Every structure is written in structure tokens, then in C-alpha cells.
Short mmCIF file of C-alpha atoms in Angstrom, two decimals:
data_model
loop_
_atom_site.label_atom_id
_atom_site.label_comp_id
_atom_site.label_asym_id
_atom_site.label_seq_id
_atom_site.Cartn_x
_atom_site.Cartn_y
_atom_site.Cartn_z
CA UNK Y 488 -8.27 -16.49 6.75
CA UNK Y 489 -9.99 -13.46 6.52
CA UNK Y 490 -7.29 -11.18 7.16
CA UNK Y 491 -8.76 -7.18 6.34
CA UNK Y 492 -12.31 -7.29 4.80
CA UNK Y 493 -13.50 -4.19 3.09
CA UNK Y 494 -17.23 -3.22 2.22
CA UNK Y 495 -18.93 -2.74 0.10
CA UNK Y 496 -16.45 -3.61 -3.02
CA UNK Y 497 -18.21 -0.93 -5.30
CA UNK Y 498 -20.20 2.20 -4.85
CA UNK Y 499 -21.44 4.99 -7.17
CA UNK Y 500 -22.48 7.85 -5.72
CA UNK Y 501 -24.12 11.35 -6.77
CA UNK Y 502 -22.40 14.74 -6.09
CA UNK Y 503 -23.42 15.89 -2.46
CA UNK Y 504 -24.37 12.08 -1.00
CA UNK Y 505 -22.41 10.29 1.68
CA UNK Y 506 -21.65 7.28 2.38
CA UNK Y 507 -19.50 5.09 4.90
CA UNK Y 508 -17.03 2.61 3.92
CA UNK Y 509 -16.71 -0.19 6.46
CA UNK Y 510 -12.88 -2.05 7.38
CA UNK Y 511 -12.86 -5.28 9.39
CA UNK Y 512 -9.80 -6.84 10.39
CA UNK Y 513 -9.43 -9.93 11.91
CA UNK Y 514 -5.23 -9.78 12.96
CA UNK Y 515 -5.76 -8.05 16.57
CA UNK Y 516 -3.81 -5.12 15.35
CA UNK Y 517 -3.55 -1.76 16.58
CA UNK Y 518 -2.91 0.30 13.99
CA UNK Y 519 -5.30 0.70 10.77
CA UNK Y 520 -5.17 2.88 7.81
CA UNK Y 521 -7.04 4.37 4.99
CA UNK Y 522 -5.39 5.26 1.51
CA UNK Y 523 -6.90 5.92 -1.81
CA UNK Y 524 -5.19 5.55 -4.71
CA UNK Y 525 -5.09 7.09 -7.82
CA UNK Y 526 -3.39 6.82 -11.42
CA UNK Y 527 -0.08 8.08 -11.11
CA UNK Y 528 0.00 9.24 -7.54
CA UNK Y 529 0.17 5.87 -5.66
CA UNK Y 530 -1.20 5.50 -2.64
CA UNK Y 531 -1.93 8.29 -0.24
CA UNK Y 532 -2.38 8.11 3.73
CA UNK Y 533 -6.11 9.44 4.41
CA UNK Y 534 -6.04 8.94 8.10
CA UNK Y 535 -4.88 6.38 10.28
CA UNK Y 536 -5.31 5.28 13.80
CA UNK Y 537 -2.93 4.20 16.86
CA UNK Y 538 -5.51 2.61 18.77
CA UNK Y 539 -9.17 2.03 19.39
CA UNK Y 540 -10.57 4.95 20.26
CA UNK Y 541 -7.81 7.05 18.04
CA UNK Y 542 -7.60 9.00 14.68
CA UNK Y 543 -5.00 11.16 13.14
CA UNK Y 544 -4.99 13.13 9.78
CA UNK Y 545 -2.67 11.29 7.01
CA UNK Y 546 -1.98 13.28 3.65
CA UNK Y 547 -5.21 13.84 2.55
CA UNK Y 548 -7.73 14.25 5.03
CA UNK Y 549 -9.88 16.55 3.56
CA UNK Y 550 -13.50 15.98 2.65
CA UNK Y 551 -13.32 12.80 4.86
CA UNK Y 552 -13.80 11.41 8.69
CA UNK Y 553 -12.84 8.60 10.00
CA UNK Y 554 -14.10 6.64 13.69
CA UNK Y 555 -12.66 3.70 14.98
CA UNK Y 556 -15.11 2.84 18.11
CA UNK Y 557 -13.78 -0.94 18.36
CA UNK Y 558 -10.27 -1.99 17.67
CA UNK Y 559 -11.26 -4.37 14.89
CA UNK Y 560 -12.87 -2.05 13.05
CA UNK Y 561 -12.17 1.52 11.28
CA UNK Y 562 -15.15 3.34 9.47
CA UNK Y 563 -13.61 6.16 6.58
CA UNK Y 564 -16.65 8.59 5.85
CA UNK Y 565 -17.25 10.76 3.14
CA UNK Y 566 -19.67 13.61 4.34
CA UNK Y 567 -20.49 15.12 1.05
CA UNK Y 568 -19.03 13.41 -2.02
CA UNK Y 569 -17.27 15.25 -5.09
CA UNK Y 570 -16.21 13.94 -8.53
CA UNK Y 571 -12.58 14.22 -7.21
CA UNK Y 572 -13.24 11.43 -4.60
CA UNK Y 573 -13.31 9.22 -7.30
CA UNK Y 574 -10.94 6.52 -6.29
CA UNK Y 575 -10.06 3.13 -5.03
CA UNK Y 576 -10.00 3.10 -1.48
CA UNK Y 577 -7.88 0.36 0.42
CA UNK Y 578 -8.08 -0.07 4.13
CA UNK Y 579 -4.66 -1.40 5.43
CA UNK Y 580 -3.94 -2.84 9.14
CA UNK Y 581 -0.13 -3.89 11.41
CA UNK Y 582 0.68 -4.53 14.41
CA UNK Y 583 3.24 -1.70 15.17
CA UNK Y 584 3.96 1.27 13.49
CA UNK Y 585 6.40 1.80 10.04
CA UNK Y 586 5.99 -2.15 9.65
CA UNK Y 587 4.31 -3.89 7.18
CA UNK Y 588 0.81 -3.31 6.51
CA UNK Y 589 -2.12 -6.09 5.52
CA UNK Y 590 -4.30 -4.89 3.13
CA UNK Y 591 -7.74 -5.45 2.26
CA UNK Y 592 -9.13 -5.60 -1.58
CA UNK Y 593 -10.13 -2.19 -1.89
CA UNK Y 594 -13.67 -0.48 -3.17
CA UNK Y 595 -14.08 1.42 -5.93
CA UNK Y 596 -15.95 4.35 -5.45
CA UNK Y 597 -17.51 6.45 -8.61
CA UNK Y 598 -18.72 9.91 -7.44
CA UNK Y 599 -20.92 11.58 -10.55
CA UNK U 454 11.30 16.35 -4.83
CA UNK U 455 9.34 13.00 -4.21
CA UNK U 456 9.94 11.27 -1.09
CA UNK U 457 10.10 7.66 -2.82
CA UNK U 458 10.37 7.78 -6.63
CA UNK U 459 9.68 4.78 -9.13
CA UNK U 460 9.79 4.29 -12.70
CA UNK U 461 5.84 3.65 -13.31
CA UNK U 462 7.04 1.44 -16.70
CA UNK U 463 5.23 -0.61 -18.02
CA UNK U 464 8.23 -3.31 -18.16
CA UNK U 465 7.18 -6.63 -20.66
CA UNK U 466 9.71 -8.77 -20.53
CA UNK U 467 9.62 -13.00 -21.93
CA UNK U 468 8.95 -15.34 -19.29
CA UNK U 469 12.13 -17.23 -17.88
CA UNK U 470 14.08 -13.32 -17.76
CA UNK U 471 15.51 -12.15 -14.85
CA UNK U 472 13.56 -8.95 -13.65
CA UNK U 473 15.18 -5.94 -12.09
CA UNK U 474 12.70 -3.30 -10.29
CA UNK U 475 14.24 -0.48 -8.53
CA UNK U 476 13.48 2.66 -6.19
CA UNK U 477 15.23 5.41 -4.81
CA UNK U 478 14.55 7.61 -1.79
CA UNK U 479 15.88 10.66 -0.61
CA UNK U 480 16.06 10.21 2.81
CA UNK U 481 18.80 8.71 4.61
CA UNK U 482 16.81 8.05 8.29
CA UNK U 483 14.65 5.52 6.71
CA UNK U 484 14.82 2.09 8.16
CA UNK U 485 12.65 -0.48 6.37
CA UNK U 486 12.05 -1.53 3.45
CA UNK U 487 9.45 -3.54 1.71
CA UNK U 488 8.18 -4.74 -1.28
CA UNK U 489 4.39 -5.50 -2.68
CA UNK U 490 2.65 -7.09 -5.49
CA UNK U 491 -0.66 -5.56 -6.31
CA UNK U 492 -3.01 -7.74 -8.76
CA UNK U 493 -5.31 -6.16 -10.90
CA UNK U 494 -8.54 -4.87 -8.87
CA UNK U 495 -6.96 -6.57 -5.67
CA UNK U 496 -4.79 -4.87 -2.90
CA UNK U 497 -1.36 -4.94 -2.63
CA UNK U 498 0.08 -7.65 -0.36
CA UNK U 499 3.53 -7.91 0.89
CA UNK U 500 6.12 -9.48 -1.19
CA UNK U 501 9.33 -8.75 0.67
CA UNK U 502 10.29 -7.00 4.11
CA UNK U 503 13.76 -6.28 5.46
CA UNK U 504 15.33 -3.87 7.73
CA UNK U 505 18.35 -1.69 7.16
CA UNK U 506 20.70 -2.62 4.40
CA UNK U 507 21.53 -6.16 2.64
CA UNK U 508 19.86 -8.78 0.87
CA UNK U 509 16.89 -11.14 1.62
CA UNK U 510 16.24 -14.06 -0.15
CA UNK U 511 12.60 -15.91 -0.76
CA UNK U 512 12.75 -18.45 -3.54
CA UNK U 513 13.03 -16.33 -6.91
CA UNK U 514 12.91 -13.19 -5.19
CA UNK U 515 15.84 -10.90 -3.97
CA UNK U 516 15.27 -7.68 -2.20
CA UNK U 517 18.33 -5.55 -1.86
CA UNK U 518 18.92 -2.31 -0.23
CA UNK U 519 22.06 -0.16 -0.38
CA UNK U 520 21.34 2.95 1.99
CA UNK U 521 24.60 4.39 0.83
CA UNK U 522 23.01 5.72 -2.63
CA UNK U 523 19.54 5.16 -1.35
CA UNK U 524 18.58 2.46 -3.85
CA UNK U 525 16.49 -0.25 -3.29
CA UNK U 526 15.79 -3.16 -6.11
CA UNK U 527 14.10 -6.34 -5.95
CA UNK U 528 14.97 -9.03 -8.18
CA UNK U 529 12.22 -11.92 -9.73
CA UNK U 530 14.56 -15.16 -10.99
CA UNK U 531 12.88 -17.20 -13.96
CA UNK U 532 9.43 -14.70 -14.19
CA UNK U 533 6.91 -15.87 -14.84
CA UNK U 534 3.11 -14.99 -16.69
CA UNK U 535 2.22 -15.19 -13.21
CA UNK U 536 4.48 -12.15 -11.66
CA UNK U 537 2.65 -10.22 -14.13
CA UNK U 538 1.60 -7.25 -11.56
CA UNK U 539 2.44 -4.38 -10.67
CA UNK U 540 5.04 -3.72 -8.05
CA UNK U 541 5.35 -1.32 -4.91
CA UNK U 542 7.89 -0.13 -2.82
CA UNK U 543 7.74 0.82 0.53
CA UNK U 544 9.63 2.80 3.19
CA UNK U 545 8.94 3.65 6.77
CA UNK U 546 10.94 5.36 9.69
CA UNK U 547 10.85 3.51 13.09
CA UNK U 548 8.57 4.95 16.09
CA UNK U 549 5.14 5.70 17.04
CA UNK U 550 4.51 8.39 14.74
CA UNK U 551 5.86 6.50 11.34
CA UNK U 552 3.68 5.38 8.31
CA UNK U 553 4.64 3.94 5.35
CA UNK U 554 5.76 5.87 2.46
CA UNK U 555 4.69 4.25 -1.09
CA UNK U 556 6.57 4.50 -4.93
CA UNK U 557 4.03 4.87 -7.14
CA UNK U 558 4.69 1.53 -8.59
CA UNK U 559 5.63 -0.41 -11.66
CA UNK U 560 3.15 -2.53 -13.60
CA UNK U 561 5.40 -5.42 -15.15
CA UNK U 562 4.48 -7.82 -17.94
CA UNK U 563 5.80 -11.47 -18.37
CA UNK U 564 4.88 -12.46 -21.90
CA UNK U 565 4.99 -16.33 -23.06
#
């Protein structure tokens, strides 16, 4: 019952690095998301994808790209990391649009 | 003014008490409504789902949505130390183009 499976759990980073965080899902859906979420400001859309092959910007796409080359998985890169990308990132997945959304456990990134 | 606002608390409140957690929204086209339950350091997973107005029922949960003031609440019957967690709402449109839009969430404490 894996359900969405997020790697790697933790992360700390230096000012300028990158990295790739990896989002598996096992549910045959067609829509998958990226959020990060922050102290007081909840949970905010990073980008998001229709469809294999698909990516659209969310709320805060900046400083980040996304790829989703197979429909189970969606890959959220950061290409040169800040202290303000400091955050939990959660990788969410449904089946149609504006419906509920499956989660994954989230990884907590540390940027210094 | 915020999309989905929700009183970030923290609520504590003695186990056995009925819990009342509440959102409002500010615009009238949305069409579903949901509820999750985010565990420390986990993701949030879905508590409660329903579309348009009413109630829904699951065991000692009530979700209940009344689009004519824009208030949604969900309701936790005999709490427990267990539905200590914090809470998210959750709104979408319907179509292609429609994500979800989060409250920032309340954290709730059920004390012994």
C-alpha cells in the first residue's frame, strides 16, 4: 500500500547546490503536484502536471523545475538552492482535477 | 483578501469534547470541499470529502458546508488524544484547469 512515496525524507543543502527530489506514485493517476509548505502560509502549489509528458507553473514556481517523463513519476528540481527554499516539500497525486489529492510524507529540505 | 482563511489556533480541548473547526472562503463558484488531518512530520491525508452543500457523516466526524455564508466546519464527536493534529481545509473549482486551494490549518490538542 504504497500509495505516493517521496525521496529522500531529508536533505541539507549549501547555498548554490541542486538537488532533485524524486515522487513515486503507485494509484495510476494523472495528475501530480508539488507544494511546499511553510509556517503560517500553508501549503502552496509549486507546479503540477495534467499528464505524463506535462507541467504547468502553480503559485510559486520560481527557482524550481519540474519533469514528469513517466506517468508514475514527477521529479521537482531545485537548480540553485537559497536559504528561502527552506521548506517541507510534499508531493501530492488524484485522479481528476479539483478532487482529492493523496499525499506523500514530505522531505524536509535545509538550504544553509 | 485570502482565498480560504482559517483560524491557525492552537485549540486544546479535554478528551471526550465535541470539537468545532471552521473555514470560510470568499468565493461562491467553489464546488468541493474537503477536509485533512496532517500528523506531525507526516503529510496530510484526507479526512472528509463532499461536494456542494450539506452534511457528511463518518463515525465521529461531521463535515458541513453552507455555501450561502461560505462556511465550512467539521465536527470530531468524543475527541480523542488521538485527533490531536492539525487540521486542513480544502476547496477546489470543477474542470481541467482546477487545483486545490488550502486554509492554512489548525493544530488542535486533545488533552487527557
Amino acid at each position: 500500500n504504497a500509495g505516493v512515496t517521496q525521496t529522500p525524507k531529508f536533505r541539507v543543502l549549501k547555498t548554490g547546490q541542486s538537488m532533485t527530489l524524486l515522487c513515486a506514485q503507485d494509484m495510476n493517476h494523472e495528475y501530480m503536484y508539488w507544494y511546499r509548505q511553510d509556517p503560517g502560509m500553508g501549503l502552496r502549489l509549486i507546479h503540477y502536471s495534467v499528464g505524463e509528458g506535462t507541467t504547468a507553473k502553480g503559485e510559486v514556481p520560481d527557482g524550481y523545475n519540474v519533469s514528469r517523463l513517466k506517468k508514475q513519476n514527477f521529479l521537482l528540481g531545485l537548480e540553485s538552492a537559497a536559504p528561502s527554499q527552506t521548506s517541507v516539500y510534499f508531493c501530492a497525486s488524484s485522479q481528476h482535477a479539483g478532487q482529492p489529492q493523496h499525499f506523500g510524507d514530505g522531505t524536509r529540505l535545509s538550504i544553509l | 483578501q485570502k482565498e480560504v482563511e482559517q483560524d491557525p489556533g492552537p485549540l486544546s480541548v479535554p478528551e471526550g469534547a465535541i470539537v468545532s473547526l471552521n473555514c470560510t472562503y470568499s468565493n461562491s463558484a467553489f464546488q468541493y470541499f474537503m477536509w485533512y488531518r496532517q500528523y506531525s512530520r507526516k503529510g496530510p491525508e484526507l479526512l472528509m470529502y463532499t461536494y456542494s452543500s450539506g452534511n457528511k457523516e463518518d463515525g465521529r466526524f461531521t463535515a458541513q458546508v453552507d455555501k450561502s455564508s461560505k462556511y465550512i466546519s467539521l465536527f470530531i464527536r468524543d475527541s480523542q488524544p488521538s485527533d490531536s493534529a492539525t487540521y486542513l481545509c480544502a476547496i477546489s473549482l470543477t474542470g481541467t484547469a482546477s487545483k486545490l486551494t488550502f486554509g492554512t490549518g489548525t493544530r488542535l490538542q486533545v488533552t487527557l
